[in-house]
Amino acid sequence: MPGNPITPTIPLNEDGVHHGFLRLPYSRDDSAWGSVMIPITVIKNGIGPCALLTGGNHGDEYEGPVALMELAVSLKPEDIEGRVIILPAMNYPAFRAGTRTSPIDRGNMNRSFPGSPNGTVTEKIADYIQTVLLPEASIVLDFHSGGKTLDFIPFASAHVLENKEQQAACVAAVEAFNAPYSMIMLEIDNVGMYDTSVEDQGKTFVTTELGGGGTSTARSNAIAKKGVRNVLKHAGIMKGELEIAPSIMLDMPDDDCFVFSQDDGMIEAVKDLGDEVEKGDIVARVWPADRTGRMPVDYRARRSGIVVSRHFPGQVKAGDCMAVVAVKV
Ligand SMILES: [Zn+2]
């Protein structure tokens, strides 16, 4: 079997700070022998655990890239014991295009795992992470937000796992991240996800949804910067005390959390992010965009809880996720 074509321009396991690239050969019209250059920083000091920190899994989500770019220029070897691998833009072509999926192959990184060494560009990146970077790590933090089409209350989350010992380690790391909300999530469509690959390799895994709309805010970036440092301290890699504030525990137990549109049209929000709803409450209406004199279609919460996610653009299509309601624990 041919190996993965990606080569790092820096050593991945040497003391000090190394900024460089994962170089993926990609021959194309504007660069015959060109490459995709994926930024990476590795910071190491002696013997200790290894954390893999990733952002830009989707290219239009920014808290991860902001916090990880900042960490890469500020974390010093003497601040840590062990190793920190920082990949601020996993799906680098998507990140540069500001899109969820790659403009090269339309690859959704979080549906491309475990990847393939001789697949598409996105699959090659996934395979490299799967076979080279992930096995090095004991703890993995992957940043997400809603991208251009969703907006979230800020939470870190862990999944319901068969291995309860591993799940407890993930929940403890989520609590250490200490976003304003902490979520335990039953994943309904986990095939091809990075999350699943990380968990299948037995790692402690934290993922987040910190905002959305295709941008980031001062507040959401501050949550990301504090969270990543807290996770490194929790893992015993970074020195110092955790910075802990109150966090509300949430649960997304099943499919009833989701409200999907069956109509095309214009959204009228009736509930906002963080609002409490009772089962049957209207969360949003969809107005026909093309005429007056017609009533809107009401979309109702299928369970009681709080609104944790909403469709971000003002217009919706049938099949779009309109809202997500999670349960307070
Ligand atoms: Zn995402």
mmCIF file of C-alpha atoms and ligand atoms in Angstrom:
data_model
loop_
_atom_site.group_PDB
_atom_site.id
_atom_site.type_symbol
_atom_site.label_atom_id
_atom_site.label_comp_id
_atom_site.label_asym_id
_atom_site.label_seq_id
_atom_site.Cartn_x
_atom_site.Cartn_y
_atom_site.Cartn_z
ATOM 1 C CA MET A 1 0.000 0.000 0.000
ATOM 2 C CA PRO A 2 1.458 3.401 -0.922
ATOM 3 C CA GLY A 3 2.137 5.689 2.029
ATOM 4 C CA ASN A 4 0.538 9.082 2.541
ATOM 5 C CA PRO A 5 2.123 11.701 0.241
ATOM 6 C CA ILE A 6 2.150 14.428 2.924
ATOM 7 C CA THR A 7 5.543 15.416 4.342
ATOM 8 C CA PRO A 8 6.032 17.796 7.275
ATOM 9 C CA THR A 9 8.545 20.620 6.790
ATOM 10 C CA ILE A 10 9.358 20.537 10.523
ATOM 11 C CA PRO A 11 10.261 17.777 12.989
ATOM 12 C CA LEU A 12 7.127 16.556 14.779
ATOM 13 C CA ASN A 13 8.904 15.268 17.878
ATOM 14 C CA GLU A 14 11.806 17.542 18.823
ATOM 15 C CA ASP A 15 12.130 19.930 21.744
ATOM 16 C CA GLY A 16 11.452 23.608 21.060
ATOM 17 C CA VAL A 17 8.973 25.536 18.930
ATOM 18 C CA HIS A 18 8.678 24.565 15.274
ATOM 19 C CA HIS A 19 6.401 26.438 12.860
ATOM 20 C CA GLY A 20 5.999 24.932 9.402
ATOM 21 C CA PHE A 21 3.724 23.099 7.040
ATOM 22 C CA LEU A 22 2.335 19.746 6.109
ATOM 23 C CA ARG A 23 3.157 19.717 2.407
ATOM 24 C CA LEU A 24 0.699 17.829 0.220
ATOM 25 C CA PRO A 25 1.669 17.578 -3.467
ATOM 26 C CA TYR A 26 -1.220 18.801 -5.612
ATOM 27 C CA SER A 27 -0.605 19.193 -9.330
ATOM 28 C CA ARG A 28 -3.032 21.600 -10.964
ATOM 29 C CA ASP A 29 -3.509 24.139 -13.765
ATOM 30 C CA ASP A 30 -1.820 27.049 -11.977
ATOM 31 C CA SER A 31 1.025 25.027 -10.421
ATOM 32 C CA ALA A 32 2.226 21.914 -12.231
ATOM 33 C CA TRP A 33 4.361 20.626 -9.379
ATOM 34 C CA GLY A 34 2.547 22.578 -6.681
ATOM 35 C CA SER A 35 1.532 21.658 -3.171
ATOM 36 C CA VAL A 36 -1.112 22.437 -0.582
ATOM 37 C CA MET A 37 0.767 23.920 2.397
ATOM 38 C CA ILE A 38 -1.138 23.232 5.624
ATOM 39 C CA PRO A 39 0.175 25.319 8.558
ATOM 40 C CA ILE A 40 1.324 23.376 11.620
ATOM 41 C CA THR A 41 3.153 24.235 14.840
ATOM 42 C CA VAL A 42 4.692 21.719 17.220
ATOM 43 C CA ILE A 43 5.823 22.809 20.690
ATOM 44 C CA LYS A 44 7.650 20.252 22.834
ATOM 45 C CA ASN A 45 9.471 20.137 26.114
ATOM 46 C CA GLY A 46 10.827 16.824 27.374
ATOM 47 C CA ILE A 47 8.741 13.795 28.208
ATOM 48 C CA GLY A 48 4.982 14.101 28.756
ATOM 49 C CA PRO A 49 1.572 13.662 27.186
ATOM 50 C CA CYS A 50 0.787 14.915 23.683
ATOM 51 C CA ALA A 51 -2.226 17.071 22.773
ATOM 52 C CA LEU A 52 -3.489 17.411 19.205
ATOM 53 C CA LEU A 53 -5.355 20.727 18.759
ATOM 54 C CA THR A 54 -7.305 21.263 15.568
ATOM 55 C CA GLY A 55 -9.408 24.023 14.017
ATOM 56 C CA GLY A 56 -10.715 24.672 10.536
ATOM 57 C CA ASN A 57 -12.136 21.164 10.208
ATOM 58 C CA HIS A 58 -14.830 23.199 8.455
ATOM 59 C CA GLY A 59 -13.393 26.215 6.652
ATOM 60 C CA ASP A 60 -15.986 28.801 7.718
ATOM 61 C CA GLU A 61 -15.653 28.392 11.501
ATOM 62 C CA TYR A 62 -13.216 30.797 13.122
ATOM 63 C CA GLU A 63 -12.866 30.478 16.909
ATOM 64 C CA GLY A 64 -10.533 27.482 16.546
ATOM 65 C CA PRO A 65 -8.209 29.070 13.985
ATOM 66 C CA VAL A 66 -8.094 32.336 15.999
ATOM 67 C CA ALA A 67 -7.346 30.634 19.333
ATOM 68 C CA LEU A 68 -4.824 28.216 17.812
ATOM 69 C CA MET A 69 -2.961 30.867 15.781
ATOM 70 C CA GLU A 70 -2.710 32.853 19.031
ATOM 71 C CA LEU A 71 -1.563 29.801 21.018
ATOM 72 C CA ALA A 72 1.092 28.981 18.403
ATOM 73 C CA VAL A 73 2.770 32.381 18.843
ATOM 74 C CA SER A 74 2.413 32.597 22.618
ATOM 75 C CA LEU A 75 2.972 29.110 24.100
ATOM 76 C CA LYS A 76 6.628 28.543 25.057
ATOM 77 C CA PRO A 77 8.370 25.216 25.632
ATOM 78 C CA GLU A 78 9.083 26.188 29.245
ATOM 79 C CA ASP A 79 5.289 26.573 29.783
ATOM 80 C CA ILE A 80 4.734 22.857 29.109
ATOM 81 C CA GLU A 81 5.854 19.317 29.818
ATOM 82 C CA GLY A 82 5.131 17.136 26.825
ATOM 83 C CA ARG A 83 4.041 18.089 23.356
ATOM 84 C CA VAL A 84 1.377 20.218 21.684
ATOM 85 C CA ILE A 85 0.586 19.738 17.981
ATOM 86 C CA ILE A 86 -1.363 22.716 16.610
ATOM 87 C CA LEU A 87 -3.228 22.465 13.313
ATOM 88 C CA PRO A 88 -5.368 25.637 13.052
ATOM 89 C CA ALA A 89 -6.846 24.819 9.634
ATOM 90 C CA MET A 90 -7.251 21.069 9.068
ATOM 91 C CA ASN A 91 -9.146 21.548 5.838
ATOM 92 C CA TYR A 92 -6.786 24.268 4.666
ATOM 93 C CA PRO A 93 -8.232 24.685 1.138
ATOM 94 C CA ALA A 94 -11.697 25.149 2.673
ATOM 95 C CA PHE A 95 -10.314 27.567 5.262
ATOM 96 C CA ARG A 96 -8.691 29.725 2.572
ATOM 97 C CA ALA A 97 -11.935 29.729 0.573
ATOM 98 C CA GLY A 98 -14.013 30.495 3.688
ATOM 99 C CA THR A 99 -16.281 27.564 2.908
ATOM 100 C CA ARG A 100 -17.425 24.529 4.884
ATOM 101 C CA THR A 101 -16.083 22.055 2.335
ATOM 102 C CA SER A 102 -12.980 22.026 0.155
ATOM 103 C CA PRO A 103 -13.166 23.985 -3.131
ATOM 104 C CA ILE A 104 -10.841 21.347 -4.647
ATOM 105 C CA ASP A 105 -12.979 18.245 -4.188
ATOM 106 C CA ARG A 106 -16.010 19.474 -2.158
ATOM 107 C CA GLY A 107 -14.708 17.259 0.640
ATOM 108 C CA ASN A 108 -16.328 17.727 4.039
ATOM 109 C CA MET A 109 -13.404 16.925 6.357
ATOM 110 C CA ASN A 110 -15.738 15.756 9.089
ATOM 111 C CA ARG A 111 -17.276 13.156 6.791
ATOM 112 C CA SER A 112 -13.958 12.058 5.213
ATOM 113 C CA PHE A 113 -12.395 9.985 8.000
ATOM 114 C CA PRO A 114 -10.536 7.660 8.171
ATOM 115 C CA GLY A 115 -9.477 9.044 4.773
ATOM 116 C CA SER A 116 -7.301 7.453 2.144
ATOM 117 C CA PRO A 117 -3.604 7.908 1.210
ATOM 118 C CA ASN A 118 -4.495 7.787 -2.488
ATOM 119 C CA GLY A 119 -7.891 9.508 -2.352
ATOM 120 C CA THR A 120 -8.905 13.121 -2.886
ATOM 121 C CA VAL A 121 -7.013 16.030 -1.304
ATOM 122 C CA THR A 122 -9.428 16.039 1.638
ATOM 123 C CA GLU A 123 -9.119 12.261 2.066
ATOM 124 C CA LYS A 124 -5.310 12.465 1.996
ATOM 125 C CA ILE A 125 -5.317 15.098 4.754
ATOM 126 C CA ALA A 126 -7.727 12.961 6.806
ATOM 127 C CA ASP A 127 -5.545 9.871 6.306
ATOM 128 C CA TYR A 128 -2.427 11.729 7.437
ATOM 129 C CA ILE A 129 -4.144 12.905 10.610
ATOM 130 C CA GLN A 130 -5.583 9.420 11.172
ATOM 131 C CA THR A 131 -2.348 7.481 10.682
ATOM 132 C CA VAL A 132 0.420 9.931 11.693
ATOM 133 C CA LEU A 133 -0.832 12.632 14.066
ATOM 134 C CA LEU A 134 -3.667 10.949 16.004
ATOM 135 C CA PRO A 135 -1.620 7.955 17.227
ATOM 136 C CA GLU A 136 0.815 10.419 18.857
ATOM 137 C CA ALA A 137 -1.871 12.157 20.938
ATOM 138 C CA SER A 138 -3.488 11.183 24.216
ATOM 139 C CA ILE A 139 -5.905 14.122 24.232
ATOM 140 C CA VAL A 140 -7.550 15.786 21.215
ATOM 141 C CA LEU A 141 -9.428 19.102 21.039
ATOM 142 C CA ASP A 142 -11.278 19.920 17.807
ATOM 143 C CA PHE A 143 -12.907 23.337 17.461
ATOM 144 C CA HIS A 144 -16.185 23.838 15.625
ATOM 145 C CA SER A 145 -18.843 26.532 15.292
ATOM 146 C CA GLY A 146 -21.923 26.761 13.165
ATOM 147 C CA GLY A 147 -20.264 28.092 10.027
ATOM 148 C CA LYS A 148 -22.203 30.292 7.644
ATOM 149 C CA THR A 149 -25.539 28.506 8.056
ATOM 150 C CA LEU A 150 -25.858 27.794 11.799
ATOM 151 C CA ASP A 151 -25.355 29.692 15.045
ATOM 152 C CA PHE A 152 -24.823 28.071 18.469
ATOM 153 C CA ILE A 153 -24.781 28.987 22.115
ATOM 154 C CA PRO A 154 -21.148 28.412 23.150
ATOM 155 C CA PHE A 155 -20.575 24.846 24.350
ATOM 156 C CA ALA A 156 -17.923 22.160 24.585
ATOM 157 C CA SER A 157 -19.131 18.617 24.204
ATOM 158 C CA ALA A 158 -18.446 14.941 24.670
ATOM 159 C CA HIS A 159 -20.259 12.007 23.104
ATOM 160 C CA VAL A 160 -22.098 9.107 24.646
ATOM 161 C CA LEU A 161 -19.579 6.251 24.245
ATOM 162 C CA GLU A 162 -19.763 2.496 24.828
ATOM 163 C CA ASN A 163 -16.565 2.696 26.875
ATOM 164 C CA LYS A 164 -17.811 4.516 29.992
ATOM 165 C CA GLU A 165 -14.288 5.024 31.349
ATOM 166 C CA GLN A 166 -13.324 6.817 28.136
ATOM 167 C CA GLN A 167 -16.592 8.797 28.205
ATOM 168 C CA ALA A 168 -15.844 9.935 31.786
ATOM 169 C CA ALA A 169 -12.376 11.116 30.700
ATOM 170 C CA CYS A 170 -13.945 13.040 27.793
ATOM 171 C CA VAL A 171 -16.572 14.634 30.080
ATOM 172 C CA ALA A 172 -13.859 15.671 32.561
ATOM 173 C CA ALA A 173 -11.942 17.346 29.721
ATOM 174 C CA VAL A 174 -15.140 19.088 28.537
ATOM 175 C CA GLU A 175 -15.655 20.392 32.079
ATOM 176 C CA ALA A 176 -12.052 21.606 32.074
ATOM 177 C CA PHE A 177 -12.615 23.450 28.771
ATOM 178 C CA ASN A 178 -15.335 25.271 30.739
ATOM 179 C CA ALA A 179 -17.409 26.896 28.018
ATOM 180 C CA PRO A 180 -20.559 28.633 29.317
ATOM 181 C CA TYR A 181 -22.417 25.421 28.364
ATOM 182 C CA SER A 182 -21.226 21.777 28.449
ATOM 183 C CA MET A 183 -23.009 19.157 26.362
ATOM 184 C CA ILE A 184 -23.300 15.368 26.363
ATOM 185 C CA MET A 185 -24.345 14.388 22.868
ATOM 186 C CA LEU A 186 -25.617 11.209 21.272
ATOM 187 C CA GLU A 187 -24.231 11.477 17.730
ATOM 188 C CA ILE A 188 -26.941 10.530 15.230
ATOM 189 C CA ASP A 189 -24.794 10.441 12.072
ATOM 190 C CA ASN A 190 -21.214 9.619 13.094
ATOM 191 C CA VAL A 191 -19.943 7.813 9.981
ATOM 192 C CA GLY A 192 -16.807 9.471 8.589
ATOM 193 C CA MET A 193 -16.478 11.934 11.448
ATOM 194 C CA TYR A 194 -13.105 12.914 12.871
ATOM 195 C CA ASP A 195 -14.774 12.579 16.281
ATOM 196 C CA THR A 196 -15.432 8.884 15.650
ATOM 197 C CA SER A 197 -11.856 8.250 14.501
ATOM 198 C CA VAL A 198 -10.454 9.959 17.592
ATOM 199 C CA GLU A 199 -12.781 8.064 19.926
ATOM 200 C CA ASP A 200 -12.167 4.738 18.168
ATOM 201 C CA GLN A 201 -8.450 5.196 18.846
ATOM 202 C CA GLY A 202 -9.301 5.456 22.544
ATOM 203 C CA LYS A 203 -8.328 9.109 22.931
ATOM 204 C CA THR A 204 -9.812 11.686 25.284
ATOM 205 C CA PHE A 205 -11.774 13.966 22.970
ATOM 206 C CA VAL A 206 -13.317 17.409 23.329
ATOM 207 C CA THR A 207 -15.212 19.119 20.559
ATOM 208 C CA THR A 208 -16.972 22.482 20.603
ATOM 209 C CA GLU A 209 -19.639 24.612 18.996
ATOM 210 C CA LEU A 210 -18.774 28.173 19.987
ATOM 211 C CA GLY A 211 -20.800 30.451 17.733
ATOM 212 C CA GLY A 212 -21.396 30.649 14.015
ATOM 213 C CA GLY A 213 -22.674 32.702 11.132
ATOM 214 C CA GLY A 214 -19.334 32.440 9.334
ATOM 215 C CA THR A 215 -17.533 34.721 11.791
ATOM 216 C CA SER A 216 -16.335 34.875 15.392
ATOM 217 C CA THR A 217 -16.822 37.412 18.185
ATOM 218 C CA ALA A 218 -14.706 38.849 21.003
ATOM 219 C CA ARG A 219 -16.739 36.709 23.402
ATOM 220 C CA SER A 220 -16.516 33.454 21.443
ATOM 221 C CA ASN A 221 -12.784 33.892 20.809
ATOM 222 C CA ALA A 222 -12.161 34.509 24.522
ATOM 223 C CA ILE A 223 -14.021 31.261 25.331
ATOM 224 C CA ALA A 224 -11.817 29.385 22.835
ATOM 225 C CA LYS A 225 -8.543 30.872 24.134
ATOM 226 C CA LYS A 226 -9.365 30.106 27.767
ATOM 227 C CA GLY A 227 -10.716 26.654 26.901
ATOM 228 C CA VAL A 228 -7.649 25.436 25.053
ATOM 229 C CA ARG A 229 -5.349 26.482 27.902
ATOM 230 C CA ASN A 230 -7.641 24.851 30.475
ATOM 231 C CA VAL A 231 -7.581 21.587 28.487
ATOM 232 C CA LEU A 232 -3.770 21.641 28.313
ATOM 233 C CA LYS A 233 -3.594 22.231 32.074
ATOM 234 C CA HIS A 234 -6.158 19.471 32.699
ATOM 235 C CA ALA A 235 -4.024 17.079 30.617
ATOM 236 C CA GLY A 236 -0.961 17.877 32.720
ATOM 237 C CA ILE A 237 0.842 19.429 29.749
ATOM 238 C CA MET A 238 0.631 23.116 30.673
ATOM 239 C CA LYS A 239 1.470 24.419 34.120
ATOM 240 C CA GLY A 240 -0.852 26.602 36.178
ATOM 241 C CA GLU A 241 -4.345 26.654 37.643
ATOM 242 C CA LEU A 242 -7.482 26.104 35.564
ATOM 243 C CA GLU A 243 -9.692 29.167 35.101
ATOM 244 C CA ILE A 244 -13.177 27.912 35.963
ATOM 245 C CA ALA A 245 -16.518 29.772 35.798
ATOM 246 C CA PRO A 246 -20.047 28.305 36.092
ATOM 247 C CA SER A 247 -21.090 26.112 33.125
ATOM 248 C CA ILE A 248 -24.606 24.842 32.421
ATOM 249 C CA MET A 249 -24.776 21.099 31.660
ATOM 250 C CA LEU A 250 -26.915 20.138 28.668
ATOM 251 C CA ASP A 251 -27.968 16.862 27.116
ATOM 252 C CA MET A 252 -28.981 16.088 23.514
ATOM 253 C CA PRO A 253 -30.439 12.618 23.963
ATOM 254 C CA ASP A 254 -32.153 11.923 20.619
ATOM 255 C CA ASP A 255 -33.553 13.060 17.300
ATOM 256 C CA ASP A 256 -36.385 15.050 18.943
ATOM 257 C CA CYS A 257 -33.860 17.799 19.679
ATOM 258 C CA PHE A 258 -33.844 18.797 15.998
ATOM 259 C CA VAL A 259 -36.388 20.926 14.134
ATOM 260 C CA PHE A 260 -36.067 20.645 10.340
ATOM 261 C CA SER A 261 -37.827 22.857 7.823
ATOM 262 C CA GLN A 262 -40.201 21.321 5.296
ATOM 263 C CA ASP A 263 -40.630 24.632 3.481
ATOM 264 C CA ASP A 264 -38.639 27.120 1.468
ATOM 265 C CA GLY A 265 -39.077 30.702 2.583
ATOM 266 C CA MET A 266 -38.162 33.478 4.982
ATOM 267 C CA ILE A 267 -37.567 32.720 8.665
ATOM 268 C CA GLU A 268 -39.187 34.708 11.429
ATOM 269 C CA ALA A 269 -37.370 33.807 14.647
ATOM 270 C CA VAL A 270 -39.786 33.377 17.537
ATOM 271 C CA LYS A 271 -37.199 32.092 20.047
ATOM 272 C CA ASP A 272 -33.558 33.133 20.271
ATOM 273 C CA LEU A 273 -30.447 31.190 21.277
ATOM 274 C CA GLY A 274 -30.499 30.409 24.993
ATOM 275 C CA ASP A 275 -34.288 30.866 25.314
ATOM 276 C CA GLU A 276 -36.196 28.248 27.301
ATOM 277 C CA VAL A 277 -38.992 26.471 25.399
ATOM 278 C CA GLU A 278 -41.744 24.036 26.280
ATOM 279 C CA LYS A 279 -42.567 21.108 23.997
ATOM 280 C CA GLY A 280 -44.990 22.457 21.364
ATOM 281 C CA ASP A 281 -43.829 26.084 21.587
ATOM 282 C CA ILE A 282 -43.278 27.808 18.266
ATOM 283 C CA VAL A 283 -39.523 28.329 17.765
ATOM 284 C CA ALA A 284 -39.691 29.856 14.277
ATOM 285 C CA ARG A 285 -42.077 30.580 11.418
ATOM 286 C CA VAL A 286 -41.433 30.240 7.707
ATOM 287 C CA TRP A 287 -43.153 32.853 5.532
ATOM 288 C CA PRO A 288 -43.621 32.304 1.814
ATOM 289 C CA ALA A 289 -41.048 34.560 0.156
ATOM 290 C CA ASP A 290 -42.944 35.060 -3.078
ATOM 291 C CA ARG A 291 -46.409 36.431 -2.133
ATOM 292 C CA THR A 292 -48.496 38.264 0.426
ATOM 293 C CA GLY A 293 -51.751 37.038 1.897
ATOM 294 C CA ARG A 294 -50.528 33.594 2.982
ATOM 295 C CA MET A 295 -50.039 32.521 6.586
ATOM 296 C CA PRO A 296 -46.574 31.344 7.680
ATOM 297 C CA VAL A 297 -45.838 27.735 8.665
ATOM 298 C CA ASP A 298 -45.144 27.351 12.378
ATOM 299 C CA TYR A 299 -42.249 25.177 13.546
ATOM 300 C CA ARG A 300 -42.531 23.874 17.088
ATOM 301 C CA ALA A 301 -40.133 22.470 19.664
ATOM 302 C CA ARG A 302 -40.421 18.684 19.838
ATOM 303 C CA ARG A 303 -39.167 18.658 23.424
ATOM 304 C CA SER A 304 -38.789 21.103 26.328
ATOM 305 C CA GLY A 305 -35.375 22.638 26.888
ATOM 306 C CA ILE A 306 -33.281 25.530 25.669
ATOM 307 C CA VAL A 307 -32.549 26.642 22.129
ATOM 308 C CA VAL A 308 -28.879 25.815 21.498
ATOM 309 C CA SER A 309 -28.714 26.273 17.727
ATOM 310 C CA ARG A 310 -30.577 28.129 15.015
ATOM 311 C CA HIS A 311 -30.480 28.501 11.256
ATOM 312 C CA PHE A 312 -28.387 31.615 10.651
ATOM 313 C CA PRO A 313 -29.354 33.022 7.214
ATOM 314 C CA GLY A 314 -32.732 34.758 6.995
ATOM 315 C CA GLN A 315 -33.951 32.427 4.267
ATOM 316 C CA VAL A 316 -34.434 28.693 4.629
ATOM 317 C CA LYS A 317 -34.867 25.722 2.306
ATOM 318 C CA ALA A 318 -36.764 22.503 2.902
ATOM 319 C CA GLY A 319 -34.514 20.101 4.768
ATOM 320 C CA ASP A 320 -32.482 22.793 6.554
ATOM 321 C CA CYS A 321 -31.981 22.506 10.289
ATOM 322 C CA MET A 322 -34.073 25.344 11.763
ATOM 323 C CA ALA A 323 -33.323 24.910 15.449
ATOM 324 C CA VAL A 324 -31.899 22.511 18.026
ATOM 325 C CA VAL A 325 -33.367 22.206 21.522
ATOM 326 C CA ALA A 326 -31.228 20.628 24.255
ATOM 327 C CA VAL A 327 -32.246 19.546 27.742
ATOM 328 C CA LYS A 328 -30.813 21.102 30.899
ATOM 329 C CA VAL A 329 -29.348 18.392 33.142
HETATM 330 ZN ZN ZN B 1 -17.816 22.399 12.030
#
